[in-house]
Amino acid sequence: GNPFLVEKGKIIGQRVLSVSPQPQLEFTFVADATINGVINATNTGTIVNTVQANGVFHAKGQGFIMTEDGEVATYTNQVIGNLTKEGNVLSLGAGFWNTPSTGKLAFLNDMIGIFKLQVDRDGNLSAIEWEWK
């Protein structure tokens, strides 16, 4: 079906959390999002990647979206991905949404989404998310 969230943004910060026993990297991002094709919002989040010996990474993230008129929804997510030979990140994940909103974001409360995320070598990101029914 149609995605409920489409976004484009940028990684705005990164730091190494640990190098042993496996490297852990934290990334902070901000993205312009469109919800249900008509609601403009900003997505701000942080994700912690743990890099496995085979190059695959597992990640956990959290963040929130805010509409132009101030409605807010929060999420946590679980992600698995890898680095391509070109240096891009391709990943898939599940997002777990909550909101106190009774307005246009109310549909996100207690919703699970499945998403695809791509990040290029320059830190530009794009993601698409669908509701898991």
PDB file of C-alpha atoms in Angstrom:
ATOM      1  CA  GLY A   1       0.000   0.000   0.000  1.00  0.00           C
ATOM      2  CA  ASN A   2       0.878   3.644   0.251  1.00  0.00           C
ATOM      3  CA  PRO A   3       3.431   4.729   2.834  1.00  0.00           C
ATOM      4  CA  PHE A   4       2.195   6.960   5.653  1.00  0.00           C
ATOM      5  CA  LEU A   5       5.618   8.637   6.052  1.00  0.00           C
ATOM      6  CA  VAL A   6       8.091   9.843   3.431  1.00  0.00           C
ATOM      7  CA  GLU A   7      11.126  11.849   4.476  1.00  0.00           C
ATOM      8  CA  LYS A   8      14.447  13.308   3.391  1.00  0.00           C
ATOM      9  CA  GLY A   9      17.054  14.676   5.733  1.00  0.00           C
ATOM     10  CA  LYS A  10      20.633  14.755   6.948  1.00  0.00           C
ATOM     11  CA  ILE A  11      22.808  13.256   9.637  1.00  0.00           C
ATOM     12  CA  ILE A  12      23.799  16.253  11.757  1.00  0.00           C
ATOM     13  CA  GLY A  13      26.022  14.586  14.357  1.00  0.00           C
ATOM     14  CA  GLN A  14      27.902  11.402  15.083  1.00  0.00           C
ATOM     15  CA  ARG A  15      30.119   9.975  17.790  1.00  0.00           C
ATOM     16  CA  VAL A  16      31.838   6.729  18.705  1.00  0.00           C
ATOM     17  CA  LEU A  17      30.331   5.201  21.852  1.00  0.00           C
ATOM     18  CA  SER A  18      32.678   2.206  22.095  1.00  0.00           C
ATOM     19  CA  VAL A  19      35.133   0.187  20.024  1.00  0.00           C
ATOM     20  CA  SER A  20      35.220  -3.042  22.008  1.00  0.00           C
ATOM     21  CA  PRO A  21      33.958  -5.720  21.870  1.00  0.00           C
ATOM     22  CA  GLN A  22      32.073  -4.344  18.835  1.00  0.00           C
ATOM     23  CA  PRO A  23      32.092  -0.797  17.468  1.00  0.00           C
ATOM     24  CA  GLN A  24      29.093   1.307  18.485  1.00  0.00           C
ATOM     25  CA  LEU A  25      28.302   4.560  16.709  1.00  0.00           C
ATOM     26  CA  GLU A  26      25.619   7.108  17.541  1.00  0.00           C
ATOM     27  CA  PHE A  27      24.056   9.246  14.799  1.00  0.00           C
ATOM     28  CA  THR A  28      21.689  12.202  15.195  1.00  0.00           C
ATOM     29  CA  PHE A  29      19.532  13.280  12.269  1.00  0.00           C
ATOM     30  CA  VAL A  30      16.850  15.725  11.244  1.00  0.00           C
ATOM     31  CA  ALA A  31      14.493  15.231   8.297  1.00  0.00           C
ATOM     32  CA  ASP A  32      11.596  16.946   6.551  1.00  0.00           C
ATOM     33  CA  ALA A  33       8.687  14.507   6.558  1.00  0.00           C
ATOM     34  CA  THR A  34       5.351  14.267   4.817  1.00  0.00           C
ATOM     35  CA  ILE A  35       2.681  12.240   6.601  1.00  0.00           C
ATOM     36  CA  ASN A  36      -0.203  10.731   4.619  1.00  0.00           C
ATOM     37  CA  GLY A  37       0.855  12.894   1.682  1.00  0.00           C
ATOM     38  CA  VAL A  38      -0.471  16.135   3.216  1.00  0.00           C
ATOM     39  CA  ILE A  39       0.913  16.774   6.712  1.00  0.00           C
ATOM     40  CA  ASN A  40       4.319  18.477   6.890  1.00  0.00           C
ATOM     41  CA  ALA A  41       6.486  17.636   9.893  1.00  0.00           C
ATOM     42  CA  THR A  42      10.056  17.544  11.147  1.00  0.00           C
ATOM     43  CA  ASN A  43      11.566  14.253  12.319  1.00  0.00           C
ATOM     44  CA  THR A  44      14.413  14.497  14.840  1.00  0.00           C
ATOM     45  CA  GLY A  45      16.082  11.373  16.158  1.00  0.00           C
ATOM     46  CA  THR A  46      19.092   9.455  17.356  1.00  0.00           C
ATOM     47  CA  ILE A  47      20.161   5.940  16.418  1.00  0.00           C
ATOM     48  CA  VAL A  48      22.883   3.747  17.916  1.00  0.00           C
ATOM     49  CA  ASN A  49      24.496   1.263  15.507  1.00  0.00           C
ATOM     50  CA  THR A  50      26.398  -1.807  16.654  1.00  0.00           C
ATOM     51  CA  VAL A  51      28.630  -3.087  13.856  1.00  0.00           C
ATOM     52  CA  GLN A  52      28.986  -6.882  13.628  1.00  0.00           C
ATOM     53  CA  ALA A  53      32.177  -8.643  12.460  1.00  0.00           C
ATOM     54  CA  ASN A  54      30.537  -9.432   9.092  1.00  0.00           C
ATOM     55  CA  GLY A  55      29.768  -5.724   8.456  1.00  0.00           C
ATOM     56  CA  VAL A  56      26.043  -5.990   9.172  1.00  0.00           C
ATOM     57  CA  PHE A  57      24.815  -3.559  11.795  1.00  0.00           C
ATOM     58  CA  HIS A  58      21.995  -3.723  14.275  1.00  0.00           C
ATOM     59  CA  ALA A  59      20.590  -0.435  15.524  1.00  0.00           C
ATOM     60  CA  LYS A  60      18.156   0.993  18.033  1.00  0.00           C
ATOM     61  CA  GLY A  61      16.735   4.464  17.679  1.00  0.00           C
ATOM     62  CA  GLN A  62      14.323   6.949  19.121  1.00  0.00           C
ATOM     63  CA  GLY A  63      12.902  10.294  18.181  1.00  0.00           C
ATOM     64  CA  PHE A  64       9.852  12.387  17.527  1.00  0.00           C
ATOM     65  CA  ILE A  65       8.007  14.124  14.745  1.00  0.00           C
ATOM     66  CA  MET A  66       6.408  17.531  15.121  1.00  0.00           C
ATOM     67  CA  THR A  67       3.902  19.009  12.713  1.00  0.00           C
ATOM     68  CA  GLU A  68       3.982  22.656  11.686  1.00  0.00           C
ATOM     69  CA  ASP A  69       1.147  23.365  14.140  1.00  0.00           C
ATOM     70  CA  GLY A  70       2.824  21.618  17.082  1.00  0.00           C
ATOM     71  CA  GLU A  71       1.356  18.101  17.210  1.00  0.00           C
ATOM     72  CA  VAL A  72       3.916  15.535  18.364  1.00  0.00           C
ATOM     73  CA  ALA A  73       4.362  11.770  18.026  1.00  0.00           C
ATOM     74  CA  THR A  74       7.283   9.739  19.393  1.00  0.00           C
ATOM     75  CA  TYR A  75       8.839   6.487  18.244  1.00  0.00           C
ATOM     76  CA  THR A  76      11.424   3.870  19.027  1.00  0.00           C
ATOM     77  CA  ASN A  77      12.801   1.573  16.354  1.00  0.00           C
ATOM     78  CA  GLN A  78      14.856  -1.520  15.646  1.00  0.00           C
ATOM     79  CA  VAL A  79      16.956  -1.616  12.478  1.00  0.00           C
ATOM     80  CA  ILE A  80      19.197  -4.012  10.570  1.00  0.00           C
ATOM     81  CA  GLY A  81      21.345  -2.919   7.641  1.00  0.00           C
ATOM     82  CA  ASN A  82      24.616  -2.983   5.820  1.00  0.00           C
ATOM     83  CA  LEU A  83      27.092  -0.817   3.979  1.00  0.00           C
ATOM     84  CA  THR A  84      27.262  -1.114   0.184  1.00  0.00           C
ATOM     85  CA  LYS A  85      30.524  -1.167  -1.778  1.00  0.00           C
ATOM     86  CA  GLU A  86      29.768   2.443  -2.761  1.00  0.00           C
ATOM     87  CA  GLY A  87      29.680   3.472   0.909  1.00  0.00           C
ATOM     88  CA  ASN A  88      25.909   3.896   1.209  1.00  0.00           C
ATOM     89  CA  VAL A  89      23.839   2.451   4.050  1.00  0.00           C
ATOM     90  CA  LEU A  90      20.781   0.362   3.213  1.00  0.00           C
ATOM     91  CA  SER A  91      18.585  -0.747   6.088  1.00  0.00           C
ATOM     92  CA  LEU A  92      15.159  -2.038   7.068  1.00  0.00           C
ATOM     93  CA  GLY A  93      13.418  -1.557  10.372  1.00  0.00           C
ATOM     94  CA  ALA A  94      10.333  -1.510  12.525  1.00  0.00           C
ATOM     95  CA  GLY A  95       9.069   1.633  14.249  1.00  0.00           C
ATOM     96  CA  PHE A  96       6.872   1.656  17.353  1.00  0.00           C
ATOM     97  CA  TRP A  97       4.790   4.849  17.538  1.00  0.00           C
ATOM     98  CA  ASN A  98       2.977   6.700  20.347  1.00  0.00           C
ATOM     99  CA  THR A  99       1.251  10.051  20.636  1.00  0.00           C
ATOM    100  CA  PRO A 100      -1.059  11.883  23.013  1.00  0.00           C
ATOM    101  CA  SER A 101      -2.564  13.604  19.964  1.00  0.00           C
ATOM    102  CA  THR A 102      -6.313  13.502  19.392  1.00  0.00           C
ATOM    103  CA  GLY A 103      -5.865  15.403  16.124  1.00  0.00           C
ATOM    104  CA  LYS A 104      -4.335  14.495  12.792  1.00  0.00           C
ATOM    105  CA  LEU A 105      -1.529  12.388  14.328  1.00  0.00           C
ATOM    106  CA  ALA A 106      -3.878  10.327  16.533  1.00  0.00           C
ATOM    107  CA  PHE A 107      -3.700   7.409  14.053  1.00  0.00           C
ATOM    108  CA  LEU A 108      -0.045   6.916  15.080  1.00  0.00           C
ATOM    109  CA  ASN A 109      -0.876   5.980  18.676  1.00  0.00           C
ATOM    110  CA  ASP A 110       0.227   2.377  19.389  1.00  0.00           C
ATOM    111  CA  MET A 111       1.007   1.812  15.702  1.00  0.00           C
ATOM    112  CA  ILE A 112       3.821  -0.338  14.309  1.00  0.00           C
ATOM    113  CA  GLY A 113       5.469   0.685  11.047  1.00  0.00           C
ATOM    114  CA  ILE A 114       7.931  -1.017   8.718  1.00  0.00           C
ATOM    115  CA  PHE A 115      10.453   1.220   6.981  1.00  0.00           C
ATOM    116  CA  LYS A 116      13.253   1.320   4.449  1.00  0.00           C
ATOM    117  CA  LEU A 117      16.113   3.764   5.062  1.00  0.00           C
ATOM    118  CA  GLN A 118      18.976   4.816   2.815  1.00  0.00           C
ATOM    119  CA  VAL A 119      21.911   7.043   3.755  1.00  0.00           C
ATOM    120  CA  ASP A 120      24.552   8.152   1.260  1.00  0.00           C
ATOM    121  CA  ARG A 121      28.247   8.811   1.896  1.00  0.00           C
ATOM    122  CA  ASP A 122      27.528  12.505   2.538  1.00  0.00           C
ATOM    123  CA  GLY A 123      24.985  11.759   5.293  1.00  0.00           C
ATOM    124  CA  ASN A 124      21.881  12.506   3.225  1.00  0.00           C
ATOM    125  CA  LEU A 125      19.044  10.197   4.185  1.00  0.00           C
ATOM    126  CA  SER A 126      15.704   9.151   2.793  1.00  0.00           C
ATOM    127  CA  ALA A 127      13.113   6.874   4.335  1.00  0.00           C
ATOM    128  CA  ILE A 128       9.694   5.462   3.562  1.00  0.00           C
ATOM    129  CA  GLU A 129       7.455   3.882   6.208  1.00  0.00           C
ATOM    130  CA  TRP A 130       4.287   1.812   5.948  1.00  0.00           C
ATOM    131  CA  GLU A 131       1.811   0.804   8.643  1.00  0.00           C
ATOM    132  CA  TRP A 132       2.068  -2.857   9.588  1.00  0.00           C
ATOM    133  CA  LYS A 133      -1.462  -4.230   9.666  1.00  0.00           C
TER     134      LYS A 133
END
